[in-house]
Tab-separated table of C-alpha atoms in Angstrom:
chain	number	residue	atom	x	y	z
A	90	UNK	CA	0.000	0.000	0.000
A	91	UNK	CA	1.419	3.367	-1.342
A	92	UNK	CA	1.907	6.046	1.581
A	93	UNK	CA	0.372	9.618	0.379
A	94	UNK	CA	1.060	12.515	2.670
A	95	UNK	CA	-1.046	15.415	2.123
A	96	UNK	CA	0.796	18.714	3.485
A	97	UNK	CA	-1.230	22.386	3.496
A	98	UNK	CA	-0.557	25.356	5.851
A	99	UNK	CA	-3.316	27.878	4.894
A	100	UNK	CA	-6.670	28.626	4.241
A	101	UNK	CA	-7.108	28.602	1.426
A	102	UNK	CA	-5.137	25.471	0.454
A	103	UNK	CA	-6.906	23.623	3.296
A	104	UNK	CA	-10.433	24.538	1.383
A	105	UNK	CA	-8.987	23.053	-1.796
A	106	UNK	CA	-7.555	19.713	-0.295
A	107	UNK	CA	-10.184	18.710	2.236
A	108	UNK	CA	-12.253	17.435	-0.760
A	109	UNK	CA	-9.103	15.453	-1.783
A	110	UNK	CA	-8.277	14.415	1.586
A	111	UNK	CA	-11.959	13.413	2.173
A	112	UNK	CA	-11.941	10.953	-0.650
A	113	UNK	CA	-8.042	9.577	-0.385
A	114	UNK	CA	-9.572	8.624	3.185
A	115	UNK	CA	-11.547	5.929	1.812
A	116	UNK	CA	-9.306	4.465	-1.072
A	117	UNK	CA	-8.268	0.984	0.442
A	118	UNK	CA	-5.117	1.538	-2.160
A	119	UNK	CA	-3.776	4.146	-0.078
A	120	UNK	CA	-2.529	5.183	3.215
A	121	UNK	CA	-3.507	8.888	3.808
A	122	UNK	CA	-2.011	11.117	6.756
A	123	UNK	CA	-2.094	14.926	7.082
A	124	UNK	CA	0.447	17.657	7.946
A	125	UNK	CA	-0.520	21.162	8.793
A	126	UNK	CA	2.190	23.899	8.910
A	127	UNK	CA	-0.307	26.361	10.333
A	128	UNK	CA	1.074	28.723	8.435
A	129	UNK	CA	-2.128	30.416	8.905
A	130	UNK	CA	-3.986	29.620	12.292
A	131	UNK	CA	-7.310	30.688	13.015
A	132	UNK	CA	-8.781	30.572	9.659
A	133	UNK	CA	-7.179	26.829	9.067
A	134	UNK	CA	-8.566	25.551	12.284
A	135	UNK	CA	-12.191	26.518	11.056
A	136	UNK	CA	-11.905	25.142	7.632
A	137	UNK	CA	-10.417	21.941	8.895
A	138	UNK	CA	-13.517	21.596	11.839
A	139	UNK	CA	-16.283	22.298	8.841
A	140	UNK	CA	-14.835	19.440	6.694
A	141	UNK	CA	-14.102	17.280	9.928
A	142	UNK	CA	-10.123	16.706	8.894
A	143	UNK	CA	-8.053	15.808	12.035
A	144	UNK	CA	-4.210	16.350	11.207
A	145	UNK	CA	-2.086	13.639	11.657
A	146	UNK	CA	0.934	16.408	12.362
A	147	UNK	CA	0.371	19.599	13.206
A	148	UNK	CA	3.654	22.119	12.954
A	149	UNK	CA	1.710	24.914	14.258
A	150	UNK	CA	4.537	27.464	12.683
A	151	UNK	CA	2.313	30.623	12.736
A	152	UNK	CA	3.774	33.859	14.506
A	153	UNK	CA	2.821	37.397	14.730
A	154	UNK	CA	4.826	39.395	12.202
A	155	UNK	CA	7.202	36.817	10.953
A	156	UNK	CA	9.123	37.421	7.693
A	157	UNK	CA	8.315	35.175	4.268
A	158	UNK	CA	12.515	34.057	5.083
A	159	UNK	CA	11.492	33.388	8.673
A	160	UNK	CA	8.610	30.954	7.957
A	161	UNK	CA	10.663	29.403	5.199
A	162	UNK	CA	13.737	27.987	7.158
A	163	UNK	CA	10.875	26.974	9.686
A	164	UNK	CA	8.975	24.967	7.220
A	165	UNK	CA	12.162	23.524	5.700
A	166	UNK	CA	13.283	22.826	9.570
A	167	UNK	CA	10.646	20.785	10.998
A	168	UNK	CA	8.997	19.427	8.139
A	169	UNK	CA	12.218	17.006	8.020
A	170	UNK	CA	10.958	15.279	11.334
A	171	UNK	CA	7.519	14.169	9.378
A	172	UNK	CA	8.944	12.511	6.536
A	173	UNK	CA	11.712	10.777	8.573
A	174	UNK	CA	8.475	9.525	11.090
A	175	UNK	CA	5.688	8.828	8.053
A	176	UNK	CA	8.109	8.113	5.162
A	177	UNK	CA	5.829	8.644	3.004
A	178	UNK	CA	5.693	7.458	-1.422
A	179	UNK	CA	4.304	10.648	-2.213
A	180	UNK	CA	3.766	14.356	-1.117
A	181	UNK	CA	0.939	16.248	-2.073
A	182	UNK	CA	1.276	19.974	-2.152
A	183	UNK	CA	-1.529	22.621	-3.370
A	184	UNK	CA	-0.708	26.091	-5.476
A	185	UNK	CA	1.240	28.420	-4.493
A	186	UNK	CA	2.067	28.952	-0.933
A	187	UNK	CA	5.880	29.194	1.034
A	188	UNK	CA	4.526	25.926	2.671
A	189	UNK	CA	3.961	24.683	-0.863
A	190	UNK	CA	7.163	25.420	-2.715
A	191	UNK	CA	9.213	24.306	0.959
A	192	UNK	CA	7.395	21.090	1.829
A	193	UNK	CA	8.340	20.202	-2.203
A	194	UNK	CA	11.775	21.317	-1.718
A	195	UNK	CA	12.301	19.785	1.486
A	196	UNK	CA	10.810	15.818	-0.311
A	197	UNK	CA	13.221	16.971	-2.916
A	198	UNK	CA	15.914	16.663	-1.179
A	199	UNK	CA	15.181	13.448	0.968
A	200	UNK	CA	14.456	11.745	-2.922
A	201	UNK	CA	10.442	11.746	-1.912
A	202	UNK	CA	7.989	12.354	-5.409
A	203	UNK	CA	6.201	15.454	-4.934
A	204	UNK	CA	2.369	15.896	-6.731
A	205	UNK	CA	1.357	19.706	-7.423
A	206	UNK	CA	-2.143	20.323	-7.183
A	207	UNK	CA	-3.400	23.024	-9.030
A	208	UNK	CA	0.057	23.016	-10.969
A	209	UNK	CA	0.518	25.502	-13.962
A	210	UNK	CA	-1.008	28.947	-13.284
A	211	UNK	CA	1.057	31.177	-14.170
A	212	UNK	CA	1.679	35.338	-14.894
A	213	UNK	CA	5.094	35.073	-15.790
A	214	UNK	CA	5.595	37.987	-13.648
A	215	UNK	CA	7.538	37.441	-10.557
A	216	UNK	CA	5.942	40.215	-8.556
A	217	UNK	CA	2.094	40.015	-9.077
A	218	UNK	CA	0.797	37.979	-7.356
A	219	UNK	CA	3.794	38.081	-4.930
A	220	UNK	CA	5.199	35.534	-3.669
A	221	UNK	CA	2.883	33.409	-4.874
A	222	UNK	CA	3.741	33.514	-8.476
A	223	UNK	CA	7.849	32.393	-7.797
A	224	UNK	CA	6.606	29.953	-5.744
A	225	UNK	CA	4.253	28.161	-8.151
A	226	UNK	CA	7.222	27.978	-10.160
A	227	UNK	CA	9.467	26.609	-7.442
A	228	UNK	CA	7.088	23.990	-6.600
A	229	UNK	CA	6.336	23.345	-10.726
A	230	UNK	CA	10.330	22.575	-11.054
A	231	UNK	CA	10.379	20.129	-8.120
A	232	UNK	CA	7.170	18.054	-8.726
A	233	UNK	CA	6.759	14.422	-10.195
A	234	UNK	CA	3.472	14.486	-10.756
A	235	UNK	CA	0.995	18.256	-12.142
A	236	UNK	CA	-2.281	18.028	-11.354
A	237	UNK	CA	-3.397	20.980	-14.163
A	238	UNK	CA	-6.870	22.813	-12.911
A	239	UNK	CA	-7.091	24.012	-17.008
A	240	UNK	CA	-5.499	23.089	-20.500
A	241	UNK	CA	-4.046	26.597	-20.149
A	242	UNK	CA	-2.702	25.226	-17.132
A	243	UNK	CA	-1.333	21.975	-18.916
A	244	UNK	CA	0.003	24.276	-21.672
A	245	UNK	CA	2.045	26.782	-19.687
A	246	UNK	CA	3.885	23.220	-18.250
A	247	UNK	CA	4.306	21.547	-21.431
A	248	UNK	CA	6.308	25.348	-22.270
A	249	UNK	CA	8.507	24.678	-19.099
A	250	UNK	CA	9.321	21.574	-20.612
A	251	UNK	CA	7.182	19.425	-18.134
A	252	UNK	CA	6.651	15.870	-19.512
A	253	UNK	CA	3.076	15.364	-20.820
A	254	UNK	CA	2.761	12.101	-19.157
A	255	UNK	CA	3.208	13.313	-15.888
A	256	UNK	CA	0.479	16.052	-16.162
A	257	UNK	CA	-3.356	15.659	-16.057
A	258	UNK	CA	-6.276	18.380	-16.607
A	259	UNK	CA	-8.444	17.978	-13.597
A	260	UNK	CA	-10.177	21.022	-13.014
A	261	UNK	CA	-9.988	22.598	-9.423
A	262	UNK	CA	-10.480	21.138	-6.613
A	263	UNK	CA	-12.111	24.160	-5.438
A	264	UNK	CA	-15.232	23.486	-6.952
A	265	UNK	CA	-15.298	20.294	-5.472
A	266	UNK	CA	-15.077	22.000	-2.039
A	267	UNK	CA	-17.436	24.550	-3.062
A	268	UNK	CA	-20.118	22.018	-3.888
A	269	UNK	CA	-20.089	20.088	-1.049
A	270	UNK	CA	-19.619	23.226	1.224
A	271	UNK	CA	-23.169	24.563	0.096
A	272	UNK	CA	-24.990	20.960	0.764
A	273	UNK	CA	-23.322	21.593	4.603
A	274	UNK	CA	-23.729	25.543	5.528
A	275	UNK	CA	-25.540	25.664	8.682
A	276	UNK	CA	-27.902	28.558	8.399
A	277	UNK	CA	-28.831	28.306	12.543
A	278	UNK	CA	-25.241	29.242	12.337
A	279	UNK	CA	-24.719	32.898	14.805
A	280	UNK	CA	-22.470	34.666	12.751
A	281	UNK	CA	-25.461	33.876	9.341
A	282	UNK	CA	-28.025	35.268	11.828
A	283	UNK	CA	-26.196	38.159	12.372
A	284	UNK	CA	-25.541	38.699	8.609
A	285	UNK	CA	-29.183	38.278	7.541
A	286	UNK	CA	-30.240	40.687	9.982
A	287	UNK	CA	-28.338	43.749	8.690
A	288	UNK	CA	-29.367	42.554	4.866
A	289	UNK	CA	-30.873	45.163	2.737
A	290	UNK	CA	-33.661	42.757	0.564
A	291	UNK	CA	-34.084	46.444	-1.902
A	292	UNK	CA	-30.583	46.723	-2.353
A	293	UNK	CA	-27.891	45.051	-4.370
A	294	UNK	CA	-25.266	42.808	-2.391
A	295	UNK	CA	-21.752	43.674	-3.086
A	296	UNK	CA	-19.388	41.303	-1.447
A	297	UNK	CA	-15.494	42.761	-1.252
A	298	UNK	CA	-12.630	41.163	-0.662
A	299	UNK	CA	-8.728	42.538	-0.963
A	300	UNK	CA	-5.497	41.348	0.970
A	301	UNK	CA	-2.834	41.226	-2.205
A	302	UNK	CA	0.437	42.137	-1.182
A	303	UNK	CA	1.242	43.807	-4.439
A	304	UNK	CA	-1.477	46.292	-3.571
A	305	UNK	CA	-0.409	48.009	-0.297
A	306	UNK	CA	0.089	51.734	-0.232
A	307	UNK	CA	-1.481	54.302	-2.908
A	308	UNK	CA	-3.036	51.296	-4.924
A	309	UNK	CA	-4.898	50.424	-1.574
A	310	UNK	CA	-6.074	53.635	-0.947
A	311	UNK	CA	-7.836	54.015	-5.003
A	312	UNK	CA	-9.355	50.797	-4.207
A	313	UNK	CA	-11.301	51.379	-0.937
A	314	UNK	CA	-11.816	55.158	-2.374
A	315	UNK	CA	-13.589	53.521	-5.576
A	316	UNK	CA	-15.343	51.501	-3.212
A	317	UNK	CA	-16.548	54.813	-0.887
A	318	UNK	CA	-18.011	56.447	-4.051
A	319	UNK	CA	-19.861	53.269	-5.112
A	320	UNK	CA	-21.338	53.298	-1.924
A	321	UNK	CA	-23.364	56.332	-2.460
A	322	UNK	CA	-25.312	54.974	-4.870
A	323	UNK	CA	-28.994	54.381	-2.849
A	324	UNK	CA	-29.213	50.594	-4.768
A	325	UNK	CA	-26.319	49.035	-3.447
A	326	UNK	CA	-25.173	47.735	0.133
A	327	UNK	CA	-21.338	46.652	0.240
A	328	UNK	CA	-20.287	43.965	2.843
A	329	UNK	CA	-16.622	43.664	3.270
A	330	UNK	CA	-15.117	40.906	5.545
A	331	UNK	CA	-11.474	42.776	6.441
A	332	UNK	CA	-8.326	40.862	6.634
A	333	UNK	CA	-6.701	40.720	9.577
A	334	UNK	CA	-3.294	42.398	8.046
A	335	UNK	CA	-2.739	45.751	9.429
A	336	UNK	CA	-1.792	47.461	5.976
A	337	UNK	CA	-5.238	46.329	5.036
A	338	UNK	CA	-7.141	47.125	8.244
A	339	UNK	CA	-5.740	50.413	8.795
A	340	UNK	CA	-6.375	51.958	5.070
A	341	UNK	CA	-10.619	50.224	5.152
A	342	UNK	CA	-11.181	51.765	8.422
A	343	UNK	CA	-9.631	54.978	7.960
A	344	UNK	CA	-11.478	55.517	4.136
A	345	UNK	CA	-14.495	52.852	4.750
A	346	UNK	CA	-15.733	53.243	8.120
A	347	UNK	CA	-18.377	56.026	7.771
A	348	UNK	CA	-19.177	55.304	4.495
A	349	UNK	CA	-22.391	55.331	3.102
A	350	UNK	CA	-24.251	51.401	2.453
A	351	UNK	CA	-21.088	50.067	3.556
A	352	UNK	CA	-20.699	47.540	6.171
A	353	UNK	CA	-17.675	46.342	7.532
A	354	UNK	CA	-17.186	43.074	9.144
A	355	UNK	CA	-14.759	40.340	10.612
A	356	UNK	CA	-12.915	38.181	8.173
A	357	UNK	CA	-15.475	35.041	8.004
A	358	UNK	CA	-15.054	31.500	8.312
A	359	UNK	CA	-15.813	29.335	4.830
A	360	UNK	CA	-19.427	28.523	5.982
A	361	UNK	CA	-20.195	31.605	6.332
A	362	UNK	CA	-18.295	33.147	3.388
A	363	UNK	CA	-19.508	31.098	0.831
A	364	UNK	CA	-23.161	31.346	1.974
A	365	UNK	CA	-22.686	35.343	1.872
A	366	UNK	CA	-21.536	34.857	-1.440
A	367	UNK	CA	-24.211	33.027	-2.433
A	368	UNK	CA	-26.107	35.737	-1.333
A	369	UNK	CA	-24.389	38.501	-3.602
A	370	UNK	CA	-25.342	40.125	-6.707
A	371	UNK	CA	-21.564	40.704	-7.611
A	372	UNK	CA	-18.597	40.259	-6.122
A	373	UNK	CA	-15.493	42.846	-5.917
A	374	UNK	CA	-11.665	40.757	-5.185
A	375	UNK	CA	-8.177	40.614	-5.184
A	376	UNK	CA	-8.794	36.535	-4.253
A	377	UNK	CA	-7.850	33.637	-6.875
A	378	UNK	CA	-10.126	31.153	-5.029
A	379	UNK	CA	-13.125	33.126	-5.852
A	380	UNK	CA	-12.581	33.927	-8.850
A	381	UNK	CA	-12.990	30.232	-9.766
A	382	UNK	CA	-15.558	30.124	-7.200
A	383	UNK	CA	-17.961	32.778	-8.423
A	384	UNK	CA	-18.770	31.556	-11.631
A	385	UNK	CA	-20.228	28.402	-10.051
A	386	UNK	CA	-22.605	30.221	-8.178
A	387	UNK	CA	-23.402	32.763	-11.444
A	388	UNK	CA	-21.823	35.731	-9.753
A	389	UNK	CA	-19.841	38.133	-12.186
A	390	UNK	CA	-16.446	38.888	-10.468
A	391	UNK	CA	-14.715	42.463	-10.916
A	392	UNK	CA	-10.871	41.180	-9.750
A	393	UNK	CA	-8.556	44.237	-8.414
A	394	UNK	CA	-5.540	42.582	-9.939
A	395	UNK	CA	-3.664	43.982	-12.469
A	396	UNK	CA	-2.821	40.727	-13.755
A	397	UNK	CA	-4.478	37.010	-12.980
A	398	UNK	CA	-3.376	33.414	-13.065
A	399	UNK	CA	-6.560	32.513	-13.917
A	400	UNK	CA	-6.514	33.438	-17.754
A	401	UNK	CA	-9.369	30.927	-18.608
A	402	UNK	CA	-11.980	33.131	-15.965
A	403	UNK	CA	-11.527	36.441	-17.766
A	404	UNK	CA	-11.486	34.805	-21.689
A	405	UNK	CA	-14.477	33.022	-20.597
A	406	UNK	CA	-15.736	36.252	-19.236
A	407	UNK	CA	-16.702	35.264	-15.921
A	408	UNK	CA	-14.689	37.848	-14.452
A	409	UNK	CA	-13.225	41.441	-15.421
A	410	UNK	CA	-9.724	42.492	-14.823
A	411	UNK	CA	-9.739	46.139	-13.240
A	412	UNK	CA	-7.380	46.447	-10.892
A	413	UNK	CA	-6.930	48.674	-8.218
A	414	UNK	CA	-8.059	51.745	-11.330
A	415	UNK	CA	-10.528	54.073	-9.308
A	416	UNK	CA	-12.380	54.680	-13.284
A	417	UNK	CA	-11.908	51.308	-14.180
A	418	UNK	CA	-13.761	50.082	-10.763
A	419	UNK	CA	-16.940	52.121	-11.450
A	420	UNK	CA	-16.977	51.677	-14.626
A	421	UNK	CA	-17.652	48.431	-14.504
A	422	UNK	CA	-19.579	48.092	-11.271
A	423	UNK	CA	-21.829	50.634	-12.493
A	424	UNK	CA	-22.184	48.883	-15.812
A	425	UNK	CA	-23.113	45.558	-13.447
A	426	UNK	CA	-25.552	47.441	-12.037
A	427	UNK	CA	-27.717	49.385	-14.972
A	428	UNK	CA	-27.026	47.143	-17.844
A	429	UNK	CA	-29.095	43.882	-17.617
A	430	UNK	CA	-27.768	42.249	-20.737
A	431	UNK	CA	-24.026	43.201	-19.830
A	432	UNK	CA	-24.773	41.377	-16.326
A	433	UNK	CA	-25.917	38.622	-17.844
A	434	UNK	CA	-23.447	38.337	-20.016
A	435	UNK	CA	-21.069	37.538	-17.267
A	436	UNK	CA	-23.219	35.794	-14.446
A	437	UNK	CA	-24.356	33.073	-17.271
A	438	UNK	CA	-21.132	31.849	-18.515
A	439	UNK	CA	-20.487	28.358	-17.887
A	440	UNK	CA	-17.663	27.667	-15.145
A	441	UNK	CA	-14.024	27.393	-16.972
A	442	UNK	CA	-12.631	25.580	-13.640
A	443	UNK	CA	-14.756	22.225	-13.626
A	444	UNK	CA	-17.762	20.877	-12.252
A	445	UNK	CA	-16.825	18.950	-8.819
A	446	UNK	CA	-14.784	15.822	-9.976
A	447	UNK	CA	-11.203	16.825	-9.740
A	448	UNK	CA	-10.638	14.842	-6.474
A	449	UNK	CA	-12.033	11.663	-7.721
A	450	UNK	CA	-9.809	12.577	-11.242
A	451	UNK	CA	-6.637	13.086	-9.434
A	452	UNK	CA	-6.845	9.739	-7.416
A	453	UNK	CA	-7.862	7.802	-10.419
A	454	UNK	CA	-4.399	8.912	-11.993
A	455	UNK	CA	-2.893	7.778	-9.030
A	456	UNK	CA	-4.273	4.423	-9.065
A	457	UNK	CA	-3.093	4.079	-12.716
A	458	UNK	CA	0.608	5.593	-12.412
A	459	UNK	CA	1.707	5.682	-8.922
């Protein structure tokens, strides 16, 4: 029996593994543990209690303020004691986090094959998204086995030189997640009370998101001032759950907290997040995961990015590359807002990142070439 380590550190990459994890748990051809890095805390611990996903290791390597360089020589430090104790076949590693592109290096080096899930996204630009970008590219250099969300995806690795054998289109495990998510929300839950309470049911739901490294400082400052003017309108109500980083807390509260129709709230748990999105009439984010999520639920996506890994979401035309443009913002959230047709044209477009099977997809490979 094959040994499979799974290994994920944040949020988001906990969202898109559980379904993976979930299923690997029942193949009788494999032994399945997890590690968590904890590279984030708080907002792993609730994704991994909503899917019911019990670590096997837990590294618990989150601190307050710790550099990218920091977390990386801890990550490459004490991941070394897990594969000595598991000795695992196979490490499975998801996109494009310092966990990600360390855990790979560190199997690397101990002669352990590494699987990327959702392998191949790229920008070709080192610093947007940063770091994430470099270390999708680490991680794409070091792994045995590419788990592609898109053909895009498949294409950029075939460029890199990545042998086509060793790479298979999936779609994302994200909508996998999402799907089963949705079947589970609890809607007795507090926190949903609490939301549906201050709900506007005459006014359009905006839901915001925005974290992105890349767009501290003056960008920061457009954004949340394109989002203060869109407030005004009398038709909308904004919601925005704020990150917890203080370059992002301290420019929303000082531009957003008066603000007209705007609302501003703790960062939510995935329950809760996904059911507010559900809830939306459009969504405003810096965040990959939802831009593969939205277009699942029919939600057109304005993304504050100047550029995207996910290609296949704005040539579909699920989503609409703005960035952090004040003009550009309005423009098109205004355009979401009068112009039926040109809503329509965005919310109806069928999903370009799968439709829930990737986890089974990725273990049949398995079966057949590991």
């Amino acid at each position: 029996m094959k040994k499979i380590l799974i290994v994920f550190g944040t949020r988001p990459e906990a969202i898109k593994m559980a379904p993976l994890v979930k299923k690997l748990y029942k193949e009788v051809d494999f032994n399945t543990k997890v590690c968590v890095t904890a590279q984030h805390r708080e907002m792993l611990d609730q994704v991994l209690a909503f899917f019911k996903i019990t670590p096997d290791y837990d590294l618990d390597l989150m601190k307050k303020n710790q550099t990218l360089n920091q977390l990386s020589a801890k990550i490459l430090s004490t991941i070394d004691s897990v594969l000595e104790d598991y000795k695992p076949d196979l490490v499975l590693v998801h996109g494009d986090t310092t966990t990600s592109s360390m855990v790979a290096l560190a199997s690397f080096h101990k002669n352990i094959k590494v699987g990327h899930v959702e392998a191949g996204l790229r920008t070709y630009n080192k610093s947007a998204p940063f770091p994430e970008e470099i270390n999708r590219q680490i991680t794409g250099r070091l792994a045995d086995f590419h788990f592609a969300p898109t053909k895009q995806s498949q294409v950029n690795l075939v460029k890199e030189k990545v042998d086509i054998n060793n790479i298979v289109v999936t779609g994302n495990t994200v909508i996998d997640a999402l799907f089963w998510g949705v079947k589970h929300i609890n809607l007795d839950r507090k926190d949903i009370i609490e939301i549906k309470d201050f709900l506007w049911k005459d006014k359009k739901l905006i839901v915001v998101t925005g974290h992105r490294r890349e767009s501290f400082g003056d960008k920061f400052y457009d954004f949340c001032s394109a989002l203060k003017t869109l407030s005004e309108r009398n038709d909308v109500q904004i919601i925005y759950p704020v990150h917890l980083n203080p370059n992002v807390q301290e420019v929303v509260y000082k531009t957003l907290k008066n603000a007209k129709n705007v609302i501003l709230i703790p960062p939510l748990d995935y329950e809760a997040f996904i059911w507010l999105l559900n809830q939306s009439y459009m969504i405003i984010t810096d965040s990959g995961g939802v831009q593969e999520e939205a277009p699942s639920l029919k939600k057109p996506v304005l993304v504050t990015r100047e550029v995207t890994e996910r290609e296949e979401a704005v040539k579909q035309g699920t989503v609409k590359l703005v960035g952090t443009n004040k003009i550009k913002i309005l423009k098109y959230a205004n355009l979401l807002l009068d112009d039926e047709s040109f809503y329509n044209s965005m919310a109806a477009k069928k999903n370009p990142y799968g439709d829930g099977k990737a986890s089974a997809i990725i273990i049949d490979f398995l079966k057949h070439n590991f």
